[in-house]
Coordinates of C-alpha atoms in Angstrom, one line a residue:
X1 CA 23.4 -60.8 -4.1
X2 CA 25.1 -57.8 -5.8
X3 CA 23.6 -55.9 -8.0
X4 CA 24.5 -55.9 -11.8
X5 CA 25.3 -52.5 -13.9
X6 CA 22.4 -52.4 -16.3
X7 CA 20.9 -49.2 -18.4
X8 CA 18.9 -48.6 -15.9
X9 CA 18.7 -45.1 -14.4
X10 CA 19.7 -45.0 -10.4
X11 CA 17.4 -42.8 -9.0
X12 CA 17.5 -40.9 -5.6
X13 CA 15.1 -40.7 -3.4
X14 CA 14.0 -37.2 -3.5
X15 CA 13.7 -38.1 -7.2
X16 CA 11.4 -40.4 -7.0
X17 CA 9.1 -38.7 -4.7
X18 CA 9.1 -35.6 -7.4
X19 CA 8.5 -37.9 -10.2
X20 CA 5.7 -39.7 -8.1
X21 CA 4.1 -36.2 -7.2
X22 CA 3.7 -35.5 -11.0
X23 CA 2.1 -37.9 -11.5
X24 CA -0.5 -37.9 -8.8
X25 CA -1.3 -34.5 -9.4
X26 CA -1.2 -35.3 -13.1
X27 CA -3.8 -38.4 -12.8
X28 CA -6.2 -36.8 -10.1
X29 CA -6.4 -33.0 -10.9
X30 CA -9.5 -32.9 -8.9
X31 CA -12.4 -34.8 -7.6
X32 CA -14.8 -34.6 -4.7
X33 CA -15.0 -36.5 -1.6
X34 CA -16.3 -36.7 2.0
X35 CA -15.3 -37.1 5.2
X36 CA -14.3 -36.6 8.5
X37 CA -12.0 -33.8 9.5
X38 CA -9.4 -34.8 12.6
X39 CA -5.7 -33.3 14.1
X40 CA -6.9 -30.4 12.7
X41 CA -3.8 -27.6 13.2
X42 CA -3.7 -24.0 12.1
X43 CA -0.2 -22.5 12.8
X44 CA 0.7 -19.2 12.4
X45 CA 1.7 -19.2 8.4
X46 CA -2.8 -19.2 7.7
X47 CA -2.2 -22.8 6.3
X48 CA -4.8 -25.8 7.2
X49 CA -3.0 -28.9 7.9
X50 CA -5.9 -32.0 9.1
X51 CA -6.6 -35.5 8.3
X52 CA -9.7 -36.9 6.1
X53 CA -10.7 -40.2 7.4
X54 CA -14.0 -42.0 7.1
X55 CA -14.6 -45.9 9.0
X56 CA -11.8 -47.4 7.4
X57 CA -9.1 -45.7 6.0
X58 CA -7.6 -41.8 6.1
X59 CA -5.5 -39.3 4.1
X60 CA -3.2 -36.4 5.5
X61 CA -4.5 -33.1 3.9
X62 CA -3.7 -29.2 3.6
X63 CA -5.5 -26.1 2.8
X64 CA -3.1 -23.0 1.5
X65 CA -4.1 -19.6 2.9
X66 CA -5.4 -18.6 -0.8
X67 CA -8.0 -21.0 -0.7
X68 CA -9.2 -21.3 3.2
X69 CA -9.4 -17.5 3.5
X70 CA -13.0 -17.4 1.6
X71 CA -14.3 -20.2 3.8
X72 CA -17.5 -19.6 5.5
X73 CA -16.9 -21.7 8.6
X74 CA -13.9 -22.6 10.1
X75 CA -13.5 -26.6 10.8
X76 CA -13.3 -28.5 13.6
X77 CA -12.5 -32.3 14.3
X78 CA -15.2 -34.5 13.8
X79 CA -16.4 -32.5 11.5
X80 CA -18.3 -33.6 8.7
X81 CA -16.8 -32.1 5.5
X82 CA -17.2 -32.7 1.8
X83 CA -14.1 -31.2 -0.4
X84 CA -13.0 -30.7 -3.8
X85 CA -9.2 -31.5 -3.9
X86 CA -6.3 -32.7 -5.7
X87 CA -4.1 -35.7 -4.6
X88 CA 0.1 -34.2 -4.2
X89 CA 2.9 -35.4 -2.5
X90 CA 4.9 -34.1 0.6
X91 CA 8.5 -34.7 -1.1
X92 CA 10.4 -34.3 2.4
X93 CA 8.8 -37.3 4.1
X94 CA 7.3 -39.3 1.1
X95 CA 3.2 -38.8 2.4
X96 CA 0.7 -38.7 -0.5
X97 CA -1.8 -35.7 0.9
X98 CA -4.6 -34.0 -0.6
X99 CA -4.4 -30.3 -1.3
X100 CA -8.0 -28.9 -0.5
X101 CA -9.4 -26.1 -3.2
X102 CA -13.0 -26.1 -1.2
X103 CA -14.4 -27.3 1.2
X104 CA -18.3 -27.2 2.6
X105 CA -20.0 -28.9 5.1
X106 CA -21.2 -32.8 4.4
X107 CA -24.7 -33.1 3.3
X108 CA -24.3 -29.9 0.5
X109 CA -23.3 -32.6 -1.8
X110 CA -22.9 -32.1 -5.6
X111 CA -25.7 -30.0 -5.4
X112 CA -23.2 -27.0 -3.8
X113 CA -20.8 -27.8 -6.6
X114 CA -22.8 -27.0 -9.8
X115 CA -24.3 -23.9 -8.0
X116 CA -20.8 -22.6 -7.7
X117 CA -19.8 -23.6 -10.7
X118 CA -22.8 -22.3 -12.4
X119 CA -22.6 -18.9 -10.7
X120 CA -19.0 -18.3 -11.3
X121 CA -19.4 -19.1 -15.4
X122 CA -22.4 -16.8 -15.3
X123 CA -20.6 -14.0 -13.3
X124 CA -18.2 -14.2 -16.1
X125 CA -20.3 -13.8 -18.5
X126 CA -21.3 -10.6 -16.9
X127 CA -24.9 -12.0 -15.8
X128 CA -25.1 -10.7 -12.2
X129 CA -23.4 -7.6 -13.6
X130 CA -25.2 -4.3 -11.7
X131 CA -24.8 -2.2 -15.4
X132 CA -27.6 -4.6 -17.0
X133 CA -29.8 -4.3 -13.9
X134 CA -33.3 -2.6 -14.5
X135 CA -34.7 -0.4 -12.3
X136 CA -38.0 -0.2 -10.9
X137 CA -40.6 1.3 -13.2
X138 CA -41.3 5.1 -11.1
X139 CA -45.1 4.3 -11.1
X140 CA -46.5 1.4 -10.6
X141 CA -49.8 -0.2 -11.9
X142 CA -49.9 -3.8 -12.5
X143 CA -48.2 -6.4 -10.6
X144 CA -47.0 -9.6 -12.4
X145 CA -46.5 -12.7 -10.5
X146 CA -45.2 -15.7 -11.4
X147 CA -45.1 -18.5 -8.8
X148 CA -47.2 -21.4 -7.7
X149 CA -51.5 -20.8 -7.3
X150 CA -51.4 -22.3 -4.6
X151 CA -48.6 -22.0 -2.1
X152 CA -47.8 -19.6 0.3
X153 CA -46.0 -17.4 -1.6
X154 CA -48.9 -15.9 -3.7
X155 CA -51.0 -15.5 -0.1
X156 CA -48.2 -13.6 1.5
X157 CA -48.1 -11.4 -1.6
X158 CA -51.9 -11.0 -2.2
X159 CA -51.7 -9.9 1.4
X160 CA -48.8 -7.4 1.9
X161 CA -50.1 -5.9 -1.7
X162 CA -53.6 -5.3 -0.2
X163 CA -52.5 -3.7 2.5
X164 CA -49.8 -1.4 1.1
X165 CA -51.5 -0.6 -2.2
X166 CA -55.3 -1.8 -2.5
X167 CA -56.1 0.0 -5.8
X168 CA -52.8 -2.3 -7.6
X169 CA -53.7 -4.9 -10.4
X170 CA -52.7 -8.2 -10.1
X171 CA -52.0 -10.5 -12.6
X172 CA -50.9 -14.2 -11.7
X173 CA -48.9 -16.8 -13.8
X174 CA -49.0 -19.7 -12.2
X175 CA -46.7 -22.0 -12.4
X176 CA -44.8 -25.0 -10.5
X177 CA -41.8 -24.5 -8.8
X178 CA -40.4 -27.8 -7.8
X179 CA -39.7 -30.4 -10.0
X180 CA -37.6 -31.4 -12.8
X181 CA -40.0 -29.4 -15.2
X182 CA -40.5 -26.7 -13.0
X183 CA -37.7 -24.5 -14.8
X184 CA -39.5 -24.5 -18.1
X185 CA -42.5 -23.5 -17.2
X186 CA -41.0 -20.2 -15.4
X187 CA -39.5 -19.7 -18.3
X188 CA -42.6 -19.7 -20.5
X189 CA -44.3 -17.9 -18.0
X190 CA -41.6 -14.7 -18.5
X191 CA -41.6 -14.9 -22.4
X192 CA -45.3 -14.7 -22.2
X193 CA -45.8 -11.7 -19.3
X194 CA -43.2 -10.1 -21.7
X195 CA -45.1 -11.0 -25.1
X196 CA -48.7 -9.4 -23.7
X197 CA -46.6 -6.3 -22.3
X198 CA -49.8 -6.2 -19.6
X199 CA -47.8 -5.9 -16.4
X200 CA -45.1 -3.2 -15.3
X201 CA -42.9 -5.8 -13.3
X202 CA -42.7 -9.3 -12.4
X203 CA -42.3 -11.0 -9.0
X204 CA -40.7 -14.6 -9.2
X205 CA -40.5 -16.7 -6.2
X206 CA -41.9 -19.1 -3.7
X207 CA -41.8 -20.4 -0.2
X208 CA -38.6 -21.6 1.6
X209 CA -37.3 -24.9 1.2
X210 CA -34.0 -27.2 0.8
X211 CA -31.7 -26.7 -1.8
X212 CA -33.1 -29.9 -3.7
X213 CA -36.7 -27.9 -3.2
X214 CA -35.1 -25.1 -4.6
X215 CA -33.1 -25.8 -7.0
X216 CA -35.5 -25.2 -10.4
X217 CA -34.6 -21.3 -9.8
X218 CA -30.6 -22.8 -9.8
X219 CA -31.4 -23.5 -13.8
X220 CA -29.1 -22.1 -16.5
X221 CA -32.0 -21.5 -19.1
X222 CA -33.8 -19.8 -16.8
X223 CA -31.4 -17.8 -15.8
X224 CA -30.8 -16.2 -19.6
X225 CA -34.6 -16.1 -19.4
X226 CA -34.8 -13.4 -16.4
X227 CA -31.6 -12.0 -18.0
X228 CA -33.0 -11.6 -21.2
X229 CA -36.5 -10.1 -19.9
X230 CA -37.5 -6.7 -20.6
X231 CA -39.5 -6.1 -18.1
X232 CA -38.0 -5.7 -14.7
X233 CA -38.1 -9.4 -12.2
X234 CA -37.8 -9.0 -8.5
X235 CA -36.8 -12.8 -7.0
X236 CA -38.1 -13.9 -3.8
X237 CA -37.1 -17.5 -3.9
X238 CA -37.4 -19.1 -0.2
X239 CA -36.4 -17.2 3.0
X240 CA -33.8 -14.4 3.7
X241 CA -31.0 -17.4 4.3
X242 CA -31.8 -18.8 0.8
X243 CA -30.2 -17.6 -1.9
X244 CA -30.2 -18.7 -6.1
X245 CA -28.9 -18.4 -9.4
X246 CA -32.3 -16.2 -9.8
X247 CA -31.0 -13.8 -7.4
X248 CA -28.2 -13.4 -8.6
X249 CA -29.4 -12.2 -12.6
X250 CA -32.8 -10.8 -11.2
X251 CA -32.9 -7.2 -11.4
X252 CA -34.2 -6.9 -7.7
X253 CA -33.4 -9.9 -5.4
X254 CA -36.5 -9.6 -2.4
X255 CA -35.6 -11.9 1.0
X256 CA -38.8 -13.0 0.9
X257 CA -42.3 -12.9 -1.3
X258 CA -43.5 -10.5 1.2
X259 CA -40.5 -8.5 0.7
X260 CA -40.6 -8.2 -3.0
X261 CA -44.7 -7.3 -2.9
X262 CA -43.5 -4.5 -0.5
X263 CA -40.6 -3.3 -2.8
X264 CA -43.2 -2.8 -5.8
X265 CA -46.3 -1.5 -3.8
X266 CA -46.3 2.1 -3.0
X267 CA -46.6 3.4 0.7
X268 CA -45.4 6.6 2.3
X269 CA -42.3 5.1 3.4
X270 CA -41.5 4.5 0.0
X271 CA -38.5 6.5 -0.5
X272 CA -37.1 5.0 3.2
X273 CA -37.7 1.5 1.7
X274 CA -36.0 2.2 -1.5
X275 CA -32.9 3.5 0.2
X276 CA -33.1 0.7 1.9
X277 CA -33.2 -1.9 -0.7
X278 CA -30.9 0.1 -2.7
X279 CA -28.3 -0.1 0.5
X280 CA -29.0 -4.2 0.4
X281 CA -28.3 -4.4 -3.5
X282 CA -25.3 -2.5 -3.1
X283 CA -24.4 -4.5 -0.1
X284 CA -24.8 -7.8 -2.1
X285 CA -23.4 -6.8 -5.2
X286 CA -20.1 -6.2 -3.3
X287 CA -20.1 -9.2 -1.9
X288 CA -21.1 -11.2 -5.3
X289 CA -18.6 -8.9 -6.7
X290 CA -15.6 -9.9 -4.6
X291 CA -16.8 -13.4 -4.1
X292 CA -16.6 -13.8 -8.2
X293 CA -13.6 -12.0 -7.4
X294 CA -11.8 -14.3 -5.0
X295 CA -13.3 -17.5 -7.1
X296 CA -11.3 -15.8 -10.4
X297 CA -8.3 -15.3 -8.1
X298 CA -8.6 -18.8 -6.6
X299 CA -8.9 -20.2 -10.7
X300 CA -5.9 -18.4 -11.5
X301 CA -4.1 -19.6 -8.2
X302 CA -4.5 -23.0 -9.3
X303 CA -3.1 -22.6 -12.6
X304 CA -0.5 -20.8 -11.1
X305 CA 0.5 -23.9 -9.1
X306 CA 0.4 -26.6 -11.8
X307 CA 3.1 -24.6 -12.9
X308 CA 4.7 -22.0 -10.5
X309 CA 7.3 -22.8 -8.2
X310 CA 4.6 -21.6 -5.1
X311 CA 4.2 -25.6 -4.6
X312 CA 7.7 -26.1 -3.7
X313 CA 7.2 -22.7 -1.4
X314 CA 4.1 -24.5 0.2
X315 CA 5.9 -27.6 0.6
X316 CA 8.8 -25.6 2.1
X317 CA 6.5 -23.8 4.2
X318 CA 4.8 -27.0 5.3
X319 CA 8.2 -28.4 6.4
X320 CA 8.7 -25.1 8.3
X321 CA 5.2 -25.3 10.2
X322 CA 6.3 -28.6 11.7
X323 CA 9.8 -27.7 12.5
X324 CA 8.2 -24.4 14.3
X325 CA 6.2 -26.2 16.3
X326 CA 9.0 -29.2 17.2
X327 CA 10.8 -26.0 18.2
X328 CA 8.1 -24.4 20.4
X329 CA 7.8 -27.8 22.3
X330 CA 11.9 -27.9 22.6
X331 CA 11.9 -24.5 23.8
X332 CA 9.1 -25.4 26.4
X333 CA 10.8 -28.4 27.4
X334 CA 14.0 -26.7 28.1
X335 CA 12.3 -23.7 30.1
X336 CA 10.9 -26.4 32.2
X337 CA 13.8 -28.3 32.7
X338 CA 16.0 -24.9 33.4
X339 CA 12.8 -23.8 36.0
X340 CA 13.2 -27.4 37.9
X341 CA 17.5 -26.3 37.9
X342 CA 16.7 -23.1 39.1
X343 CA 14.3 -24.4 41.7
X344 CA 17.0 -26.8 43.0
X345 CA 19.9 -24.6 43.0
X346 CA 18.0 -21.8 44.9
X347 CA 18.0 -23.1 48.4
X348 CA 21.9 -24.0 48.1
X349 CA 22.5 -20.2 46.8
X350 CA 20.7 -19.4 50.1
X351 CA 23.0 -21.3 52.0
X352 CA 26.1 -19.7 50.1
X353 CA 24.4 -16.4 50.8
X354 CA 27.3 -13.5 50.5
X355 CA 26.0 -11.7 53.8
X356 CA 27.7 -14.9 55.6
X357 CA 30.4 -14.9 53.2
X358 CA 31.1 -11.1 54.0
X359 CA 31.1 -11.6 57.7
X360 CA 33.6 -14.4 57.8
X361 CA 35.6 -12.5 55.5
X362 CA 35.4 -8.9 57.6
X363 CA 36.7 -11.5 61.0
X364 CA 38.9 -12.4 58.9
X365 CA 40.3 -9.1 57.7
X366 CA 39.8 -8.1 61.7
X367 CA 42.2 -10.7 62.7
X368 CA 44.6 -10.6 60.1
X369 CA 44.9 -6.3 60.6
X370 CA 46.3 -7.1 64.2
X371 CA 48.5 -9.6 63.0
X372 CA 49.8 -7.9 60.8
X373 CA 50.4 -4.6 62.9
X374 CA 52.1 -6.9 65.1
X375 CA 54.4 -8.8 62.5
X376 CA 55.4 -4.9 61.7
X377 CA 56.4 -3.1 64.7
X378 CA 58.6 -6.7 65.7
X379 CA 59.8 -6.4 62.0
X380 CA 60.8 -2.4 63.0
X381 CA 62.2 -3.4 65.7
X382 CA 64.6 -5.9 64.4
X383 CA 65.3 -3.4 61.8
X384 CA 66.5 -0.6 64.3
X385 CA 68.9 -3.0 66.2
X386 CA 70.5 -4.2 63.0
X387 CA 70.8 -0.7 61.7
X388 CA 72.5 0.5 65.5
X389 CA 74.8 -2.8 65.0
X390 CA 75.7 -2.1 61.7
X391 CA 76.4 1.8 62.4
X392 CA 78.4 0.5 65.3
X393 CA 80.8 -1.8 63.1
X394 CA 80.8 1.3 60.5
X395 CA 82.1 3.6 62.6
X396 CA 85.3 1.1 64.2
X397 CA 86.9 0.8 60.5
X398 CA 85.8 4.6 59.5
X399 CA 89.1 6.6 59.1
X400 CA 88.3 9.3 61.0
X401 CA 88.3 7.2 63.8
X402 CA 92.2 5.7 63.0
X403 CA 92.7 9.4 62.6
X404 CA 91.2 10.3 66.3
X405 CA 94.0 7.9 67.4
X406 CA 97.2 9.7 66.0
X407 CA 97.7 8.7 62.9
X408 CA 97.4 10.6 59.5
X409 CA 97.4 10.5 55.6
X410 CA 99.4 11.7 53.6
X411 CA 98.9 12.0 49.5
X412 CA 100.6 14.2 46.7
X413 CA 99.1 17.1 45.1
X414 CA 97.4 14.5 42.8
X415 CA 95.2 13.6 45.8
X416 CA 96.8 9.9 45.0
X417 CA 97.7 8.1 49.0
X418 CA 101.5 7.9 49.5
X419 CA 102.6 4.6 50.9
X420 CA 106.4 4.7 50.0
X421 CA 108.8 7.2 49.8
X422 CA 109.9 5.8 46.6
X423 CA 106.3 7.4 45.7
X424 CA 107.3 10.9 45.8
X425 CA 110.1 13.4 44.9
X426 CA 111.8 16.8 45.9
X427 CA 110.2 19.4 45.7
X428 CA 106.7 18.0 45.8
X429 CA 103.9 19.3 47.1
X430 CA 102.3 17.0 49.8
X431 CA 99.1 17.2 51.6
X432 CA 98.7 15.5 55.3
X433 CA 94.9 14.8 56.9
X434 CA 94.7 15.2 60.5
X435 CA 91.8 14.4 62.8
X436 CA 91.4 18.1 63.0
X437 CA 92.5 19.5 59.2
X438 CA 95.0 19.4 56.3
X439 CA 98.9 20.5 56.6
X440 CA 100.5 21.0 53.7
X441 CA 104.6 20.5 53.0
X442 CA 107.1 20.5 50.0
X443 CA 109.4 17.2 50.0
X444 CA 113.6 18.5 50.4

């Protein structure tokens, strides 16, 4: 059936595939999802190219350079991943793909996401920022702490506190530190050790735990609360690993609630230990510095690419990682295939060697030097014989031989052979050859 001219557009097909990618990247900007990671490749360019499947379906994916290179683990297939992405389109071959922002291992969940989230709006904010930090009071007296009456938090500190400085005041706000409610509670706890002025600084913490255990300290109100405290918090939320939004704003972030009772009790290593913990804070607050750093840089790189040309690069670039490494294999095939040529032809070179080639050859030469000597001294020969022949024959029509035998030759003075005596006239000169001279006359 032919087709009937209509308004319609015509389109082509790379057309339609940069229409279509519009709009995928249009309709799913981001979202979050899980998976399994499988034909992982990393070539050369720092790109992530992989495939996201689960039990029943799968979905090509890449991860630019910008965003993998503040990964903290490096995938592998089989993995277990959960990513936040948005869905593209590789134009050249028509694929729908994800392009991968983040990704963290499965089981992190949501939970992961609102942390970042959380800490990146409060880094803006300036929240974490080492200017606001408050320093440890010179001399201590009372100890605040604010943490559960019963866990193993306040032992460890009751503990490390006795032994380091026995003659310290303690003063304990309990308070829970799981739950949904947990967060308020902290947070009346700190307005109230800061309303009765009776302690010179506040430890908050507790034990270690999951994320889900932990995550009342991972509360935005709370958060403003320790920021907004004057007196000075250490946070000693869970182990060493284990790290919160609490952390982050505290003044002092402790490892661990033994940790933050040493950092406020005095001891005679006091000024080694405050080196110390200054060398950690400064540690840390480079790394939450370029971390918020390479989170503003990766917000800004995504902007950039809803509306830079960088996606066509990274499309361009995509298409260039596969042709590299169809290349690489061609190349690899054809060094085989010229290694099996070179194997083959290498016994017949033998055989062709030129040491028998030059030996023939110098026979050769051998014989054909005696032939040829040969060929020239019968050649010499026959050259002599003709040449006493032809000398011979010379010398039987050479004049001086008809002269030898009587005769003579007369010519006028003009040197011009006289043949009739019409030719000359009296009185003229004449001049005779004999075999043996001239003789000269005058015609009468």
């Amino acid at each position: 059936m032919a087709l009937t001219h209509s308004t319609q557009p015509i389109y082509t097909v790379s057309r339609l595939n940069k229409e279509i990618r519009h709009v995928l990247e249009q309709g799913f900007s981001s979202l979050v999802l899980t998976g399994e990671i499988s034909n992982f490749i990393a070539p050369a360019s720092g790109h992530w190219y992989f495939t996201l499947k689960d039990d029943r379906a799968q979905v090509k994916a890449a991860m630019w350079r910008g965003n993998n290179r503040g990964q903290t683990f490096r995938p592998t297939n089989g993995a277990q991943v959960t990513v936040r992405a948005r869905v593209s389109l590789y134009e050249p071959r028509g694929d729908y793909q994800l392009i991968v922002e983040h990704m963290a291992p499965a089981g992190e969940g949501l939970l992961k996401q609102e942390f970042d989230a959380l800490k990146m709006r409060l880094a803006a904010e300036g929240l974490f920022s080492s200017a606001h930090k408050k320093p440890l009071p010179t001399t201590i007296n009372r100890v605040g702490v604010i943490t559960s009456a019963t866990g193993a938090a306040i032992r460890d500190i009751l503990t490390v506190l006795k032994r380091r400085a026995p003659q310290l005041e303690v003063v304990i706000y309990p308070a829970m530190v799981q739950g949904a409610d947990a967060h308020s509670q902290l947070i009346e706890k700190i307005n109230i050790a800061n309303q009765r002025h009776e302690v010179d600084v506040l430890i908050l913490g507790r034990g270690g735990g999951s994320l889900e255990d932990l995550w009342c300290f991972n509360n935005e109100q709370l958060a403003r609360a320790i920021f907004a405290s004057e007196l000075p918090i250490v946070s000693a939320v869970g182990h060493e690993v284990d790290t919160t939004i609490s952390d982050y704003v505290a003044d002092i972030r402790a490892a661990t609630p033994s940790a933050a009772a040493e950092l406020v009790s005095p001891n005679t290593q006091e000024l080694h230990n405050k080196v110390s913990q200054l060398v950690k804070h400064l540690h840390h607050a480079f790394k939450h510095t370029l971390s918020v750093k390479r989170s503003t840089a990766t917000q800004f790189e995504h902007r950039l690419q809803l509306c830079h040309p960088r996606n066509q690069l990274n499309q361009q670039t995509q298409k260039l990682d596969e042709l590299t490494l169809a290349l690489h294999s061609a190349i690899n095939g054809k060094i085989q295939h010229y290694e099996r040529v070179l194997a083959n032809l290498t016994p017949r070179l033998m055989q062709r060697s030129p040491e028998k080639q030059l030996a023939r050859s110098e026979h050769q030469l051998v014989q054909l030097h005696g032939r040829l000597t040969q060929a020239m001294q019968q050649q010499l020969s026959i050259s002599r014989n003709t040449l006493s022949l032809q000398a011979s024959r010379l010398d039987s029509v050479s004049p001086l031989s008809v002269l030898a035998r009587g005769y003579s030759i007369t010519k006028n003075e003009h040197g011009h052979v006289v043949k009739s005596v019409a030719d000359i006239k009296s009185g003229e000169l004449l001049i005779t050859e004999l075999v043996d001279g001239q003789l000269k006359s005058n015609v009468i």
